[in-house]
XYZ file of C-alpha atoms in Angstrom:
777
model
C -50.386 -11.727 31.489
C -52.108 -8.973 29.763
C -49.832 -9.242 26.570
C -52.072 -9.869 23.520
C -50.561 -12.013 20.852
C -47.653 -13.293 23.132
C -49.197 -16.757 23.260
C -48.883 -17.212 19.532
C -45.795 -15.213 18.778
C -43.101 -17.359 20.306
C -44.725 -20.624 19.041
C -44.771 -19.170 15.570
C -41.071 -18.316 15.839
C -40.578 -21.997 16.924
C -42.468 -23.011 13.721
C -39.888 -20.893 11.842
C -37.072 -22.732 13.482
C -38.453 -26.020 12.591
C -39.222 -25.019 8.971
C -35.754 -23.654 8.389
C -33.945 -26.497 10.144
C -35.650 -28.891 7.893
C -33.995 -27.135 4.904
C -30.681 -27.226 6.593
C -30.691 -23.575 6.847
C -28.325 -21.599 9.075
C -30.996 -18.900 9.371
C -32.171 -20.512 12.627
C -29.163 -18.766 14.330
C -30.599 -15.419 13.085
C -34.151 -15.982 14.579
C -34.895 -14.378 17.937
C -33.976 -16.694 20.771
C -32.380 -16.787 24.193
C -28.751 -18.165 24.630
C -27.875 -19.347 28.187
C -24.269 -18.740 28.813
C -22.234 -19.644 31.978
C -19.421 -21.594 33.411
C -19.529 -25.234 34.183
C -21.610 -25.891 37.390
C -23.041 -22.289 37.226
C -26.572 -23.776 37.567
C -27.776 -23.325 33.973
C -29.375 -26.814 33.731
C -31.178 -26.295 37.060
C -32.573 -22.916 35.750
C -33.945 -24.589 32.721
C -35.411 -27.496 34.559
C -37.032 -25.106 36.954
C -38.721 -23.494 33.979
C -40.092 -26.841 32.916
C -40.776 -28.168 36.422
C -39.241 -31.542 35.446
C -35.817 -33.337 35.668
C -34.871 -33.907 31.952
C -31.333 -32.740 31.523
C -28.190 -34.880 31.820
C -26.087 -34.401 34.931
C -22.636 -35.264 36.042
C -19.137 -33.929 36.399
C -17.071 -32.115 33.873
C -18.701 -30.980 30.611
C -22.251 -32.412 30.409
C -23.831 -30.291 27.815
C -21.507 -31.075 24.772
C -23.970 -29.892 22.095
C -26.205 -26.894 21.919
C -29.722 -27.752 23.024
C -32.417 -25.662 21.427
C -35.224 -25.813 24.016
C -38.632 -24.746 22.737
C -41.220 -24.374 25.682
C -44.761 -24.337 24.547
C -47.752 -23.884 26.757
C -50.212 -26.784 26.286
C -52.864 -28.859 28.077
C -50.753 -31.983 27.882
C -47.241 -32.548 28.944
C -44.815 -34.422 26.660
C -41.626 -33.758 24.767
C -40.630 -34.112 20.987
C -37.279 -34.211 19.262
C -36.632 -32.784 15.877
C -34.623 -35.855 14.914
C -37.355 -38.153 16.088
C -40.354 -36.659 14.425
C -43.849 -38.057 15.421
C -42.450 -39.653 18.623
C -43.847 -38.237 21.838
C -41.774 -38.722 25.015
C -43.929 -38.512 28.119
C -41.335 -40.009 30.402
C -38.840 -37.231 31.051
C -36.099 -39.807 32.020
C -36.417 -41.093 28.384
C -35.815 -37.420 27.145
C -32.693 -37.307 29.307
C -31.486 -40.579 27.864
C -32.304 -39.482 24.267
C -30.229 -36.341 24.745
C -27.300 -38.345 25.997
C -27.540 -40.878 23.176
C -27.855 -38.221 20.506
C -24.850 -36.339 21.984
C -22.729 -39.428 21.986
C -23.698 -40.319 18.345
C -21.888 -37.072 17.145
C -19.241 -36.452 19.676
C -18.511 -39.945 21.047
C -17.879 -40.766 24.650
C -14.667 -38.839 25.168
C -16.185 -35.529 26.345
C -15.747 -33.976 22.894
C -18.197 -31.181 21.696
C -20.055 -30.436 18.514
C -21.795 -27.303 17.196
C -24.675 -29.252 15.670
C -27.668 -28.522 17.910
C -30.274 -30.880 19.359
C -33.805 -29.398 19.087
C -36.245 -30.360 21.903
C -39.938 -29.209 22.143
C -41.545 -29.595 25.465
C -45.272 -29.013 25.837
C -46.563 -28.401 29.276
C -49.250 -26.502 31.114
C -46.649 -25.385 33.655
C -44.500 -23.436 31.076
C -44.519 -20.096 29.438
C -43.820 -19.828 25.744
C -39.970 -19.579 25.509
C -37.181 -20.566 23.153
C -33.792 -20.995 24.705
C -30.423 -22.406 23.751
C -28.516 -24.313 26.437
C -24.831 -24.000 25.456
C -21.838 -25.868 26.927
C -20.433 -24.536 30.112
C -17.128 -22.437 29.756
C -14.263 -24.434 30.917
C -10.613 -23.689 31.684
C -8.777 -26.985 31.531
C -9.283 -30.023 29.320
C -10.456 -33.327 30.931
C -9.479 -36.736 30.023
C -8.676 -37.067 26.226
C -10.260 -33.579 25.376
C -8.187 -31.346 23.031
C -5.895 -28.771 24.628
C -7.908 -25.983 23.100
C -11.401 -27.090 24.386
C -11.913 -23.802 26.128
C -11.491 -21.976 22.761
C -13.678 -24.470 20.973
C -16.492 -23.787 23.515
C -16.006 -20.103 23.376
C -16.123 -20.159 19.625
C -19.417 -22.147 19.642
C -20.931 -19.705 22.139
C -19.908 -16.772 19.913
C -21.690 -18.163 16.933
C -24.858 -17.798 18.825
C -24.472 -14.641 20.966
C -22.852 -12.572 18.067
C -26.279 -12.547 16.337
C -28.147 -9.283 16.932
C -31.359 -11.265 17.388
C -30.196 -13.233 20.367
C -30.790 -12.305 23.915
C -28.052 -13.357 26.278
C -28.856 -14.913 29.702
C -25.491 -14.634 31.482
C -25.635 -17.064 34.446
C -23.080 -16.483 37.235
C -23.018 -18.255 40.694
C -23.304 -15.895 43.723
C -20.517 -17.584 45.535
C -17.846 -16.443 42.861
C -16.523 -13.076 42.129
C -18.806 -11.387 39.693
C -15.888 -9.308 38.253
C -14.436 -12.617 37.016
C -17.531 -13.849 35.369
C -16.700 -15.268 31.923
C -20.347 -15.174 30.888
C -20.501 -11.427 31.515
C -17.282 -10.770 29.769
C -18.260 -12.629 26.641
C -21.709 -10.924 26.765
C -20.029 -7.542 26.966
C -17.845 -8.337 23.976
C -20.725 -8.733 21.742
C -23.127 -6.429 23.417
C -21.166 -3.564 24.793
C -24.203 -1.365 25.309
C -25.962 -4.179 27.281
C -29.117 -4.019 25.215
C -29.367 -7.942 24.883
C -27.921 -9.029 28.169
C -29.928 -10.241 31.278
C -27.877 -11.203 34.372
C -28.967 -14.241 36.506
C -27.392 -14.845 39.880
C -27.583 -18.475 40.997
C -26.687 -20.212 44.233
C -27.649 -17.334 46.453
C -28.316 -19.800 49.306
C -24.772 -20.999 49.312
C -23.053 -17.710 50.057
C -20.982 -17.482 53.255
C -22.867 -16.253 56.322
C -22.794 -12.552 56.738
C -22.499 -11.950 53.055
C -25.172 -11.402 50.404
C -25.698 -10.170 46.790
C -28.002 -7.266 47.733
C -26.072 -4.603 45.854
C -25.612 -6.824 42.867
C -29.411 -7.633 42.696
C -30.275 -3.959 43.186
C -28.008 -3.209 40.234
C -25.769 -0.896 42.210
C -22.688 -3.030 42.111
C -21.374 -3.848 38.517
C -24.661 -2.649 37.080
C -26.309 -3.952 33.858
C -28.779 -2.107 31.736
C -31.406 -4.929 32.105
C -30.278 -5.701 35.706
C -29.963 -8.999 37.499
C -32.522 -11.609 38.618
C -31.623 -13.951 41.566
C -32.870 -17.602 41.640
C -32.237 -20.449 44.110
C -31.873 -23.969 42.576
C -31.919 -27.340 44.186
C -28.727 -28.500 45.864
C -27.135 -31.651 44.871
C -28.460 -33.145 48.180
C -32.012 -32.102 46.997
C -31.387 -33.764 43.517
C -30.042 -36.930 45.001
C -33.025 -37.045 47.297
C -35.462 -36.607 44.451
C -36.842 -33.342 45.814
C -39.838 -32.211 43.631
C -39.229 -29.161 41.562
C -42.484 -27.672 42.543
C -41.480 -27.986 46.183
C -38.016 -26.492 45.228
C -39.886 -23.391 43.719
C -41.865 -23.019 46.932
C -38.682 -23.191 48.923
C -37.164 -20.583 46.578
C -39.928 -18.129 47.228
C -39.823 -18.650 50.986
C -36.087 -17.939 50.809
C -36.551 -14.616 49.157
C -39.557 -13.670 51.416
C -37.638 -14.527 54.571
C -34.030 -13.386 53.776
C -33.551 -9.882 55.335
C -31.405 -8.747 52.334
C -33.827 -9.780 49.598
C -37.390 -9.677 51.080
C -37.953 -6.099 49.828
C -37.409 -7.295 46.251
C -38.860 -10.796 46.561
C -41.357 -10.073 43.931
C -38.727 -9.403 41.425
C -36.713 -12.518 42.223
C -37.087 -16.305 41.606
C -37.653 -18.574 38.708
C -41.264 -17.769 37.985
C -40.329 -14.002 37.672
C -37.254 -14.822 35.523
C -39.455 -16.893 33.272
C -42.147 -14.129 32.975
C -39.370 -11.530 32.255
C -37.735 -13.635 29.634
C -41.037 -14.372 28.014
C -41.780 -10.700 27.695
C -38.317 -9.709 26.593
C -38.286 -12.388 23.956
C -41.771 -11.424 22.739
C -40.603 -7.828 22.399
C -37.384 -8.949 20.774
C -39.203 -11.064 18.211
C -41.718 -8.356 17.360
C -38.814 -5.941 16.710
C -36.731 -8.379 14.691
C -39.497 -9.738 12.471
C -39.611 -7.129 9.748
C -35.803 -7.341 9.072
C -35.988 -11.119 9.270
C -38.925 -11.187 6.801
C -36.896 -9.059 4.295
C -33.977 -11.522 4.830
C -36.157 -14.480 3.950
C -37.649 -12.632 0.923
C -34.209 -11.875 -0.487
C -33.285 -15.520 -0.191
C -36.429 -16.690 -1.781
C -35.971 -14.351 -4.759
C -32.381 -15.595 -5.194
C -33.599 -19.231 -5.294
C -36.813 -18.734 -7.410
C -35.443 -19.102 -10.875
C -33.283 -22.057 -10.077
C -36.132 -23.708 -8.108
C -38.612 -23.172 -11.084
C -36.162 -24.912 -13.377
C -35.784 -27.855 -11.051
C -39.456 -28.141 -10.713
C -39.683 -28.781 -14.508
C -37.465 -31.747 -14.274
C -38.653 -35.085 -13.023
C -35.999 -37.912 -13.060
C -38.757 -40.649 -13.252
C -40.805 -39.062 -16.049
C -39.608 -39.969 -19.529
C -41.583 -37.268 -21.137
C -40.150 -34.548 -18.759
C -36.680 -35.844 -19.426
C -37.137 -35.668 -23.115
C -38.569 -32.150 -22.789
C -35.620 -31.069 -20.633
C -33.209 -32.449 -23.197
C -34.872 -30.308 -25.945
C -34.862 -27.147 -23.702
C -31.142 -27.630 -22.736
C -30.039 -27.967 -26.491
C -32.156 -24.910 -27.480
C -30.662 -22.926 -24.689
C -27.226 -23.979 -25.742
C -27.795 -22.572 -29.189
C -29.196 -19.434 -27.926
C -26.248 -18.960 -25.420
C -23.676 -19.765 -28.183
C -25.160 -17.225 -30.577
C -25.403 -14.573 -27.942
C -21.754 -15.036 -26.991
C -20.760 -14.854 -30.698
C -23.038 -11.948 -31.694
C -22.556 -9.938 -28.551
C -26.209 -9.794 -27.427
C -25.984 -11.632 -24.089
C -28.106 -10.587 -21.222
C -25.050 -10.642 -18.826
C -22.227 -8.359 -19.973
C -18.705 -9.246 -18.820
C -17.096 -6.142 -17.362
C -13.679 -7.733 -16.818
C -12.561 -9.864 -19.784
C -13.280 -10.114 -23.491
C -14.954 -13.408 -24.491
C -16.688 -15.123 -27.379
C -17.330 -12.771 -30.401
C -15.428 -9.912 -29.014
C -12.156 -12.008 -28.764
C -12.784 -13.202 -32.400
C -13.323 -9.678 -33.475
C -9.925 -8.736 -31.852
C -8.259 -11.546 -33.855
C -9.854 -10.300 -37.021
C -8.815 -6.742 -36.720
C -5.771 -6.727 -34.488
C -3.930 -10.034 -34.378
C -4.170 -10.897 -38.057
C -3.132 -7.492 -39.379
C -0.182 -7.610 -36.906
C 0.811 -11.021 -38.282
C 0.946 -9.597 -41.772
C 3.047 -6.676 -40.695
C 5.503 -9.049 -39.222
C 6.182 -10.577 -42.789
C 7.328 -7.198 -43.995
C 9.631 -6.490 -40.854
C 12.898 -7.834 -42.325
C 13.792 -5.185 -44.806
C 17.475 -6.209 -45.229
C 16.559 -9.672 -46.277
C 13.933 -8.545 -48.678
C 16.293 -6.107 -50.417
C 19.003 -8.838 -50.660
C 16.441 -11.260 -52.222
C 15.587 -8.476 -54.839
C 19.283 -7.886 -55.509
C 19.917 -11.470 -56.171
C 16.882 -11.878 -58.285
C 17.781 -8.981 -60.695
C 21.361 -10.165 -61.029
C 20.434 -13.749 -61.695
C 17.864 -12.657 -64.337
C 20.593 -10.522 -66.185
C 23.030 -13.323 -66.058
C 26.358 -12.425 -67.636
C 24.928 -9.353 -69.173
C 24.534 -5.979 -67.438
C 20.946 -4.964 -67.467
C 19.882 -1.480 -68.541
C 16.279 -1.711 -67.381
C 14.660 -3.167 -64.277
C 13.453 -6.713 -65.059
C 9.796 -7.453 -64.477
C 10.555 -11.140 -63.876
C 12.394 -10.147 -60.677
C 9.306 -8.250 -59.564
C 7.032 -11.359 -60.195
C 9.410 -13.762 -58.453
C 9.513 -11.642 -55.339
C 5.923 -10.927 -55.246
C 4.958 -14.632 -55.582
C 7.289 -15.512 -52.664
C 5.809 -12.781 -50.604
C 2.275 -14.130 -51.365
C 3.482 -17.649 -50.430
C 4.611 -16.277 -47.185
C 0.980 -15.448 -46.379
C 0.133 -19.215 -45.923
C 1.688 -19.502 -42.298
C -0.177 -16.442 -40.759
C -3.459 -17.278 -42.495
C -3.332 -20.792 -41.058
C -2.331 -19.375 -37.684
C -5.337 -17.105 -37.968
C -7.741 -20.025 -38.525
C -6.162 -21.862 -35.616
C -6.806 -18.664 -33.261
C -10.324 -18.509 -34.329
C -10.839 -22.287 -33.977
C -9.624 -22.129 -30.492
C -11.782 -19.277 -29.417
C -14.764 -21.161 -30.882
C -13.943 -24.187 -28.872
C -13.520 -22.036 -25.733
C -16.943 -20.476 -26.338
C -18.485 -23.862 -26.828
C -16.959 -25.144 -23.508
C -18.265 -21.955 -21.825
C -21.877 -22.786 -23.022
C -21.517 -26.684 -22.605
C -20.453 -25.996 -18.900
C -24.134 -25.380 -18.122
C -24.942 -29.049 -18.897
C -22.663 -30.408 -16.073
C -25.796 -31.541 -14.209
C -25.981 -34.238 -16.846
C -22.506 -35.661 -17.372
C -23.239 -37.973 -20.249
C -25.200 -35.395 -22.082
C -22.330 -32.867 -21.611
C -19.809 -35.377 -22.823
C -21.807 -36.408 -25.922
C -22.600 -32.774 -26.820
C -18.955 -31.804 -26.416
C -17.782 -34.655 -28.691
C -20.301 -33.903 -31.410
C -19.780 -29.997 -31.473
C -16.105 -30.287 -31.327
C -16.017 -32.819 -34.144
C -18.151 -30.389 -36.174
C -15.884 -27.448 -35.437
C -12.772 -29.544 -36.575
C -14.466 -30.433 -39.873
C -15.440 -26.876 -40.572
C -11.863 -25.845 -39.685
C -10.459 -28.205 -42.320
C -12.833 -26.860 -44.997
C -11.975 -23.360 -44.044
C -8.194 -24.108 -44.194
C -8.578 -25.647 -47.640
C -10.568 -22.599 -48.867
C -7.985 -20.093 -47.625
C -5.019 -22.052 -49.206
C -7.062 -21.965 -52.427
C -7.468 -18.156 -52.163
C -3.721 -17.908 -51.830
C -3.118 -20.211 -54.802
C -5.374 -18.061 -56.841
C -3.400 -14.992 -56.036
C -0.316 -16.839 -57.118
C -1.816 -17.950 -60.409
C -1.980 -14.492 -61.920
C -0.238 -11.290 -60.884
C -2.444 -8.468 -61.993
C -0.267 -5.563 -62.774
C -3.199 -3.782 -64.420
C -4.933 -3.390 -61.082
C -6.181 0.154 -60.590
C -4.349 0.443 -57.302
C -0.980 -0.817 -58.411
C 1.710 1.571 -59.521
C 3.456 -0.425 -62.473
C 6.097 0.088 -65.157
C 3.558 1.799 -67.514
C 3.130 4.439 -64.804
C 6.758 5.405 -64.105
C 6.176 8.878 -65.302
C 3.136 9.242 -63.217
C 3.500 11.529 -60.179
C 1.813 8.885 -57.967
C 4.522 6.397 -58.889
C 7.220 8.888 -58.141
C 5.514 9.350 -54.851
C 5.602 5.614 -54.202
C 9.373 5.767 -55.044
C 10.163 8.388 -52.503
C 12.697 7.228 -49.939
C 12.969 10.174 -47.469
C 11.564 13.622 -46.798
C 12.821 16.275 -44.374
C 14.251 19.757 -43.706
C 17.983 20.372 -44.593
C 20.216 23.398 -44.627
C 22.420 24.089 -47.644
C 25.277 25.536 -45.723
C 28.181 26.170 -48.238
C 25.972 27.975 -50.871
C 24.258 30.191 -48.139
C 27.593 31.558 -46.807
C 28.187 33.380 -50.084
C 24.615 34.689 -50.296
C 24.256 36.121 -46.620
C 23.666 33.077 -44.632
C 22.682 29.346 -44.869
C 19.128 28.563 -45.951
C 16.758 25.755 -45.063
C 14.699 23.834 -47.739
C 12.320 20.944 -47.834
C 14.264 17.957 -49.451
C 12.763 14.932 -51.124
C 14.889 11.853 -51.827
C 13.496 9.304 -54.414
C 15.153 6.402 -56.290
C 16.164 8.639 -59.174
C 16.815 12.148 -57.679
C 17.286 14.555 -54.834
C 15.004 17.619 -55.045
C 14.338 20.456 -52.715
C 11.464 22.944 -52.407
C 10.718 26.186 -50.554
C 8.480 24.570 -47.996
C 6.530 21.452 -47.154
C 3.694 22.205 -49.561
C 6.108 21.198 -52.432
C 4.595 23.705 -54.810
C 7.798 25.784 -55.641
C 10.584 23.503 -56.648
C 14.040 24.965 -56.285
C 16.091 22.250 -57.987
C 16.194 18.550 -58.886
C 19.593 16.822 -58.679
C 19.921 13.397 -60.542
C 21.598 10.744 -58.433
C 23.755 9.493 -61.225
C 27.558 9.286 -60.284
C 26.913 10.934 -56.800
C 28.836 9.934 -53.738
C 28.547 10.902 -49.975
C 31.309 12.155 -47.570
C 31.482 13.444 -44.075
C 32.084 17.019 -43.252
C 33.365 18.268 -39.801
C 31.459 20.765 -37.725
C 32.191 24.432 -38.371
C 33.473 26.838 -35.724
C 30.710 27.782 -33.298
C 28.214 25.456 -35.273
C 25.875 22.984 -33.677
C 24.812 21.406 -37.022
C 25.647 17.872 -38.221
C 26.913 18.237 -41.901
C 27.536 15.860 -44.780
C 28.402 16.571 -48.379
C 27.243 15.200 -51.821
C 29.696 15.467 -54.857
C 30.031 14.040 -58.371
C 32.607 11.248 -58.896
C 33.389 12.624 -62.507
C 34.268 16.030 -61.031
C 31.316 17.707 -62.436
C 29.339 20.412 -60.782
C 26.470 19.077 -58.668
C 24.633 22.445 -58.451
C 25.190 25.434 -60.773
C 28.849 26.341 -60.126
C 29.413 24.126 -57.058
C 31.326 20.878 -57.133
C 30.064 20.003 -53.575
C 26.705 20.391 -51.886
C 27.004 20.672 -48.081
C 23.900 19.763 -46.196
C 23.302 20.180 -42.487
C 20.946 18.402 -39.896
C 19.872 19.415 -36.439
C 20.955 16.123 -34.761
C 22.997 12.910 -35.151
C 19.844 10.902 -35.453
C 18.752 13.046 -38.558
C 22.155 12.623 -40.061
C 22.170 8.805 -39.676
C 18.650 8.674 -41.183
C 19.629 10.647 -44.261
C 22.848 8.562 -44.707
C 20.720 5.371 -44.588
C 18.218 6.662 -47.135
C 20.977 7.680 -49.489
C 22.441 4.232 -49.293
C 19.032 2.887 -50.306
C 19.118 5.209 -53.316
C 22.674 4.153 -54.354
C 24.550 7.125 -53.098
C 27.546 5.559 -51.203
C 30.107 7.065 -48.995
C 33.554 7.574 -50.701
C 35.385 5.158 -48.411
C 33.190 2.199 -49.007
C 34.513 -0.470 -51.465
C 32.701 -0.875 -54.881
C 31.995 -4.684 -54.293
C 28.251 -5.285 -54.999
C 27.453 -1.568 -54.649
C 26.545 -0.759 -58.089
C 24.367 2.375 -57.895
C 22.276 1.351 -60.916
C 21.592 -2.028 -59.295
C 20.697 -0.319 -56.099
C 18.188 2.006 -57.894
C 16.722 -1.028 -59.466
C 16.360 -2.861 -56.117
C 14.702 0.285 -54.715
C 12.316 0.461 -57.731
C 11.229 -3.186 -57.422
C 11.050 -2.767 -53.653
C 8.503 -0.027 -54.114
C 6.602 -1.952 -56.799
C 6.562 -4.946 -54.465
C 5.140 -2.719 -51.749
C 2.498 -1.366 -54.020
C 1.462 -4.791 -55.157
C 1.549 -6.526 -51.808
C -0.492 -3.705 -50.228
C -3.289 -4.752 -52.579
C -2.792 -8.459 -51.558
C -2.756 -7.544 -47.863
C -5.881 -5.348 -48.191
C -7.647 -8.297 -50.060
C -6.665 -10.857 -47.418
C -7.599 -8.680 -44.485
C -10.940 -8.369 -46.070
C -11.504 -11.957 -47.298
C -10.102 -13.861 -44.381
C -12.685 -12.818 -41.718
C -15.354 -13.297 -44.238
C -14.271 -16.809 -45.195
C -13.839 -17.739 -41.568
C -17.281 -16.250 -40.645
C -19.052 -18.155 -43.430
C -17.284 -21.525 -43.302
C -16.526 -21.861 -39.540
C -18.674 -19.553 -37.243
C -21.924 -19.408 -39.145
C -21.874 -23.111 -39.960
C -21.176 -24.096 -36.354
C -24.057 -21.907 -35.239
C -26.352 -23.446 -37.671
C -25.268 -26.886 -36.737
C -25.869 -26.349 -33.046
C -29.329 -24.867 -33.577
C -30.548 -27.264 -36.210
C -28.386 -30.548 -36.263
C -27.150 -31.149 -32.742
C -30.433 -32.401 -31.308
C -30.874 -34.813 -34.231
C -27.494 -36.343 -33.721
C -28.103 -36.687 -30.012
C -31.332 -38.427 -30.772
C -29.467 -40.658 -33.298
C -27.353 -42.022 -30.438
C -30.504 -43.970 -29.334
C -29.595 -43.300 -25.620
C -31.644 -40.157 -24.816
C -32.947 -41.587 -21.480
C -29.295 -42.310 -20.349
C -28.190 -38.896 -21.521
C -30.484 -37.331 -18.913
C -29.139 -39.143 -15.919
C -28.286 -36.564 -13.264
C -24.929 -36.363 -11.585
C -25.192 -37.272 -7.915
C -23.978 -33.774 -6.775
C -26.582 -32.329 -9.149
C -29.359 -34.418 -7.676
C -28.270 -33.433 -4.182
C -28.221 -29.812 -5.188
C -31.725 -29.956 -6.718
C -33.280 -31.682 -3.790
C -31.529 -29.220 -1.462
C -32.747 -26.017 -3.455
C -36.453 -27.345 -3.639
C -36.287 -28.195 0.000
C -34.829 -24.865 0.884
C -37.325 -23.096 -1.489
C -40.221 -24.877 0.105
C -38.999 -24.009 3.709
C -38.542 -20.337 2.922
C -42.077 -20.110 1.390
C -43.453 -21.891 4.579
C -41.433 -19.558 6.750
C -42.800 -16.436 5.109
C -46.317 -17.985 5.392
C -45.750 -18.438 9.136
C -44.470 -14.757 9.285
C -47.585 -13.566 7.468
C -49.769 -15.251 10.085
C -48.016 -13.731 13.088
C -49.834 -11.066 15.044
C -47.342 -8.441 16.587
C -50.070 -6.711 18.590
C -48.077 -7.273 21.861
C -47.388 -4.707 24.509
C -43.677 -3.697 24.822
C -41.678 -2.762 27.837
C -39.223 0.060 27.220
C -35.540 -0.708 27.414
C -34.042 0.456 30.676
C -31.758 3.668 30.443
C -27.937 3.046 29.990
C -25.872 2.482 33.150
C -22.327 3.105 34.136
C -20.404 0.140 32.664
C -16.911 1.403 33.165
C -16.322 -1.642 35.605
C -16.421 -3.853 32.430
C -13.110 -2.323 31.314
C -11.562 -3.437 34.389
C -13.136 -6.895 34.006
C -11.713 -6.976 30.456
C -8.182 -5.932 31.529
C -8.143 -8.766 34.054
C -9.434 -11.234 31.574
C -6.824 -10.316 29.021
C -4.078 -10.639 31.514
C -5.235 -14.134 32.376
C -5.268 -14.867 28.528
C -1.725 -13.521 28.175
C -0.387 -15.782 30.794
C -2.289 -18.615 29.197
C -0.454 -17.980 25.891
C 2.823 -18.170 27.584
C 2.093 -21.764 28.638
C 0.069 -22.676 25.652
C 1.714 -20.838 22.690
C 0.013 -22.993 20.071
C -3.360 -21.584 21.063
C -2.256 -18.116 20.054
C -3.599 -18.418 16.537
C -7.211 -19.038 18.030
C -7.128 -15.688 19.743
C -8.384 -13.437 16.868
C -11.475 -15.743 16.644
C -12.794 -14.520 19.978
C -11.289 -11.033 20.176
C -11.269 -9.886 16.523
C -10.864 -6.250 17.416
C -7.727 -6.682 19.554
C -4.317 -8.212 19.373
C -3.109 -10.671 22.201
C -2.454 -8.489 25.233
C 0.995 -7.712 26.516
C 2.229 -8.223 30.094
C 4.727 -5.644 31.387
C 8.013 -7.358 32.098
C 6.984 -10.471 30.141
C 8.281 -11.123 26.729
């Protein structure tokens, strides 16, 4: 045939089919092949039998081909057939081949004319064939037969689409000459997936059955409804010839004589008939294989690389080798220790870009969750001040105290320290939960060995619980230590001995802000704004916020607060301070009127003055002793000072305690003690029993890995030094639009009568919605 390498190219691809099929790979559908598409009784089976020169395909009425038949034709000195599902058995009787196809079809589909997408692979070796790989697909049907499902047409179309959608699949569109070519479902499906016509070859059958006076000359000359690759006409045996056991070789001779003698076809007889179709398909498939192999090689390489690491791990494990099982156990425990440490320390190879996990979540608990829990203790200001108030009054008893009692301070501080127990225990629980979650994340990789996973989980979680209890005891001990001695000599504490100290006064500051002295300013050319500081003992004001030039300091003794209405054309909010003993509050003024810029500022200043013991004139005197309120404020600030030391200490010690007693101890246990405890169970062999699904996965991966390596070896041996024939230039395919329109109208009518099939439509026409029919809703 003058095409070097052709004889080995197609058989090599057949070897690829076999290798990948043995691994259960769907890659076979991506390999170069020819799919035969046509309606029922279009003559597909006869075309294939003519290629082989033997009767070997099932025949009958209705759907005969009910599973895809992958037919691999291989030129050989001997003639026999082999099925993939019957390896090693050679079929020399072609009637037995037909029977085996029928038996294997019934095995999966039953005898009710159902279909299955699982292919049957048949190799035929013969001196009368050219190397070809074809897929015989079920014929397109319109109506269900017998107990076939109502959507049988769409099941068949879906199966056909699975093959012809692949870019590496050539489409042999078979259409009988005695039907309207414009209504050919085979051509319609081909054009849906191959709109440029680069993969479609038209085959016209039953030319001898056309009515007298008609012929398919314009079609075969590619002038009517043209295809880019054109059409090839064939003449198959009639049913009478088949029933009469007419020899296929004799039928091929009759076919040649038909073309040579027919006035419409004799000028193109050399380009018609089964032998020419066979040579054309052989050439086209060879070219297609050669063009597709580089991309297919890359596809296999990428799959092999994805499986390499997993396959290497599976190769190291042998379920029947006790030594290998023990070694695998050791490796799994070591990997668990490494994975756990990486998740905690943040040195993992794979960085999660979506969620925090492991050490990052624990760090968030350390520095965000725990501090926020401490802040929540301080949130109820009213309750705390009430407790201080009662403590002072109960300590003084029937006497009126002149000085702030230190016992009240100590009592309040101890209660505040005791309140730390709940958030600290909650803190431990949160870290404990994150540790357990991290352990589950690591142990999940042991799911291949259920008993090992179960025992490892039990042992590690038990250890975490033990360390949690130790940590809880230690933290409660730390809190008891703080309760045992209140260190008022701490360098950061502002105590009674430092009341004259400026830092203490700073701690006793209640409020700061700008205020306008409105009534004094009127007499001196306008109101003036000053920087005011309210503390537990006095109200002072300065020239500016730097607080360097003090203008005045007003003691809070016997002061009261009253509201003042807005002045004419004034936008300020005003309040006044006066002395209950009718003394001047500032130089010659009995009243000091202070103005704010907003109601919010006014409310804030009033609340602060209340804290300092300066009450409105209308409030009853019950439990509003100004001296008591100043003592409450003093102790409140002292408690703040001391508790800030405690909080700072606990924020520092809690993470350290948990890190030492829980996290580090658990890491150490997993890396050094876990393996010993697993060995102590005395059931190491049973621990390494694989889960059934894991065994299946291991065997599948190893089989797939081996198949991919074999396939790449086959590709490496393939010679692509074949001649190529250029693809014919594009043709006018506008007629296809008309064909598509007619087909869609038929489908639309079908949906009217079979509305339940509407959901299947996108499967076959993914780029379009079901068509509308004018006047039909």
